[in-house]
Structure formats: C-alpha cells, structure tokens
mmCIF file of C-alpha atoms in Angstrom:
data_model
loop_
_atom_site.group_PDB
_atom_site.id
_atom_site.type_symbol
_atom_site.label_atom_id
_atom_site.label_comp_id
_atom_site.label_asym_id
_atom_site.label_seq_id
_atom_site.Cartn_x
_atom_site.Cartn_y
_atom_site.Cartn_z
ATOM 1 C CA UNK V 1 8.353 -7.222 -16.415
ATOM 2 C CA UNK V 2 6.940 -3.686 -15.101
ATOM 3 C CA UNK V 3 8.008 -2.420 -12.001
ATOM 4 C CA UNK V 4 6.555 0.748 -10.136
ATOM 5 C CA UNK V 5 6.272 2.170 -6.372
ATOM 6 C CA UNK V 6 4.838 4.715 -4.225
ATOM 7 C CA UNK V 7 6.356 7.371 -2.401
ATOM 8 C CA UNK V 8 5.625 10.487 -0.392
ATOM 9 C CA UNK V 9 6.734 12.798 -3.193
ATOM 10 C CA UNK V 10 5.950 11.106 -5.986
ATOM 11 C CA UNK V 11 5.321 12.776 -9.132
ATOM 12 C CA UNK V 12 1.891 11.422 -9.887
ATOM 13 C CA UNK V 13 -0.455 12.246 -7.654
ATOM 14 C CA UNK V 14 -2.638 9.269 -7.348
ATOM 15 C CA UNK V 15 1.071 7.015 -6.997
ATOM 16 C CA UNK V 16 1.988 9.343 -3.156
ATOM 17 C CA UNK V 17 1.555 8.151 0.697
ATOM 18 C CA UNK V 18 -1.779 7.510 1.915
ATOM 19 C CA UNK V 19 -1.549 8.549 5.451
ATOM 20 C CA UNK V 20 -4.353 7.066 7.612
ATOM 21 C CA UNK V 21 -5.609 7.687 11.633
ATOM 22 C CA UNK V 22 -4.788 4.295 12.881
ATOM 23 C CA UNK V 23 -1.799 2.067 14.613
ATOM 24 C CA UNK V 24 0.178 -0.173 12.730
ATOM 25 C CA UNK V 25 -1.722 -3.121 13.668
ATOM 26 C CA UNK V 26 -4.842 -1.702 12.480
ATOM 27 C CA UNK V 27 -3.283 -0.765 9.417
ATOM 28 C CA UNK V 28 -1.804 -4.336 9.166
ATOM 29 C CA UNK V 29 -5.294 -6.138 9.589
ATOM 30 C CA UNK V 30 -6.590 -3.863 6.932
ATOM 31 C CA UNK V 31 -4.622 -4.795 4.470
ATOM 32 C CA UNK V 32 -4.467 -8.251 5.236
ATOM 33 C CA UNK V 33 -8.321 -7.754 4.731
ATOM 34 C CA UNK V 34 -7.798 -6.023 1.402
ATOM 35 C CA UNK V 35 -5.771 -8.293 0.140
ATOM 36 C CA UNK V 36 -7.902 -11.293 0.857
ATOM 37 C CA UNK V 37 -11.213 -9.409 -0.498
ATOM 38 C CA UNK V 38 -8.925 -9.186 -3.922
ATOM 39 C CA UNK V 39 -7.729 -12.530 -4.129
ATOM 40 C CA UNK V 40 -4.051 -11.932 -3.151
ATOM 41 C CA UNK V 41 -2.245 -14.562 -1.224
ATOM 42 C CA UNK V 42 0.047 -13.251 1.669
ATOM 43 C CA UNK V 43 3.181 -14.862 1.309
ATOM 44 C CA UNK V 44 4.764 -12.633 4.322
ATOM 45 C CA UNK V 45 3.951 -10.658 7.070
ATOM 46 C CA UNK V 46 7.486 -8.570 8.815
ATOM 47 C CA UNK V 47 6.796 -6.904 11.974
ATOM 48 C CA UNK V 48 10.526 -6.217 12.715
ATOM 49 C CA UNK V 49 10.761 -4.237 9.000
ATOM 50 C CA UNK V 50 6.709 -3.166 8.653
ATOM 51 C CA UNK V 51 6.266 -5.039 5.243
ATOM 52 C CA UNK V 52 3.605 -7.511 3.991
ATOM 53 C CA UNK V 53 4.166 -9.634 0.967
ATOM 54 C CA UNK V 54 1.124 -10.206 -1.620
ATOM 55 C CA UNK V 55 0.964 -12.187 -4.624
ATOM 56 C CA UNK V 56 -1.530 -12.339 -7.314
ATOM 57 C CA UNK V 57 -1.725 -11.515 -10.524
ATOM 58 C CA UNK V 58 0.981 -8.837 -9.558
ATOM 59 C CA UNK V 59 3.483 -8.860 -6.475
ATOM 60 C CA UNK V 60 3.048 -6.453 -3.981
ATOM 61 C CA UNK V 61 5.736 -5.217 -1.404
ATOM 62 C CA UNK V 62 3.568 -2.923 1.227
ATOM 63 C CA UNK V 63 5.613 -0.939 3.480
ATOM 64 C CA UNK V 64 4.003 0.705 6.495
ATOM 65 C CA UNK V 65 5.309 3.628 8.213
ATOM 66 C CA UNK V 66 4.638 4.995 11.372
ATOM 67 C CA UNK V 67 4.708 8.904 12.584
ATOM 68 C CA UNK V 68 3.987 8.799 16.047
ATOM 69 C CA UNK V 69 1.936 5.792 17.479
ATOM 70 C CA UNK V 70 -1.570 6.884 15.686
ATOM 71 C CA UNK V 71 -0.373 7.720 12.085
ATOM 72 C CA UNK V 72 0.974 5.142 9.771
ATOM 73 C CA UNK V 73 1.536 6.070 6.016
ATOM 74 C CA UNK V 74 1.261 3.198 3.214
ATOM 75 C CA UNK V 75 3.580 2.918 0.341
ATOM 76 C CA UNK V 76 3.544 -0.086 -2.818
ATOM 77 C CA UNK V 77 6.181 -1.578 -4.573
ATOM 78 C CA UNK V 78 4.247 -3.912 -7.447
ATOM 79 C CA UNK V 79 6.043 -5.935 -10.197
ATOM 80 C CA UNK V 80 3.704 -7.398 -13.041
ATOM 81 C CA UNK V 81 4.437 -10.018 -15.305
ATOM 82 C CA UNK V 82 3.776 -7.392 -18.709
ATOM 83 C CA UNK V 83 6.444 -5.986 -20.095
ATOM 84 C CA UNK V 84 3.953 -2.589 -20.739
ATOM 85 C CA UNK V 85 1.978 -2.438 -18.249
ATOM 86 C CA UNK V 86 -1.049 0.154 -19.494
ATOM 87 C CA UNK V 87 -1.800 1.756 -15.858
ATOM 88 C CA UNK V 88 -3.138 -1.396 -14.585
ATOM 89 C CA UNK V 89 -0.652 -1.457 -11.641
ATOM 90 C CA UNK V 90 -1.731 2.665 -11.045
ATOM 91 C CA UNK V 91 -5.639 1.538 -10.787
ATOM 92 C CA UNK V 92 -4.438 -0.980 -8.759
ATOM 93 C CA UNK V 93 -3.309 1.054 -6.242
ATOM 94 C CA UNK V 94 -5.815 3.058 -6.071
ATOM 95 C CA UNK V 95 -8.213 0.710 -5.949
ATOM 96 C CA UNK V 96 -6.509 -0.614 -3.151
ATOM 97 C CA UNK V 97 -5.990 2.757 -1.444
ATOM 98 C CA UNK V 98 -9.813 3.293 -1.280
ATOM 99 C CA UNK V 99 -10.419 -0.207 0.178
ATOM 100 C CA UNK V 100 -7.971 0.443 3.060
ATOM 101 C CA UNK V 101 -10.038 3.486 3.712
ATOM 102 C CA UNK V 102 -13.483 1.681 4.333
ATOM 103 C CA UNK V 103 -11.112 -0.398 6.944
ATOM 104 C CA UNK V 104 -9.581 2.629 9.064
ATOM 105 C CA UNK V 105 -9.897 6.532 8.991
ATOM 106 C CA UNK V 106 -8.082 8.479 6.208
ATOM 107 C CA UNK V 107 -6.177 11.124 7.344
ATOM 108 C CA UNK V 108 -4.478 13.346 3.727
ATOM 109 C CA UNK V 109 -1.508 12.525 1.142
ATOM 110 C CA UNK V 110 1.785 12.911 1.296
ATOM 111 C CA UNK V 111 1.617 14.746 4.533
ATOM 112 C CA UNK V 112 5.162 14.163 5.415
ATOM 113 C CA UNK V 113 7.573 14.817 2.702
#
C-alpha cells in the first residue's frame, strides 16, 4: 500500500496547495464534479472539518482550506492499493488539479506557507 499527500511546502512542486478564487462551497461542488467526471464514488462529504471522501481505484482524503471567505486552498491525501506506486498517484493529482481549474478560477501555488 502507497501512501502520499499534498501540502503547502511540499518538496515537489507539482505535489503543493492549489489555491483557487472561489468560496468553499464552490470549491466543494467542483470537486464533487471532478470526482464524478473520473469515476470516484463520494463516500463523505464534512462541512464541520472541510473534507470530502473519494474512492476509486485509489482513496482520496481532500481537505479544503479557507483564507478569508474568497480563497480556499486544496490539499490530497491518496492511498493506492500498489505497494510501488510509479507516479500514478502524482499524475493523479495533477490531473485532478487542472480539472478543478476548468470548474472555478485559479489563483497561484503554495501562496501561504
């Protein structure tokens, strides 16, 4: 089992914050959009905490964060079921990323570390 997340200063550039112009409920429909244009299954949606639950062929913690009412930054936690995982989980990410950003405005990475 592989296990990886994203964070605000993460090492690898690709694997930091998206930050994105939005509130959180706009950020929450877009990836419950995402997620359904993938094939992932929501399995839980936490208002109180700001985290959505996917499963697929990987599980996927998302965490939203807000900074002020019209900037929420996205972070991934994603466990796989390989025990080397080969950067699918990275392209993942990204590939998710760039769908969010056809949903709401992209505002810069890692933008507060």
């Amino acid at each position: 089992m592989s296990f990886f997340e994203t964070r605000e200063l993460h090492s690898k550039l690709e694997l930091r914050t998206n930050w994105y112009q939005c509130t959180y409920q706009e950020a929450k429909k877009a990836i419950l959009n995402v997620a359904l244009e993938l094939g992932y299954e929501v399995m839980d949606v936490n208002d109180t905490f700001h985290e959505i639950l996917l499963e697929g062929p990987h599980v996927i913690v998302v965490k939203i964060t807000s900074y002020g009412r019209f900037e929420q930054g996205i972070d991934f936690a994603v466990s796989t079921k390989w025990l080397l995982d080969l950067g699918r989980s990275r392209s993942l990410v990204s590939k998710i990323y760039n769908h969010i950003a056809k949903h709401v405005k992209f505002k810069g990475v890692s933008l507060h570390p």
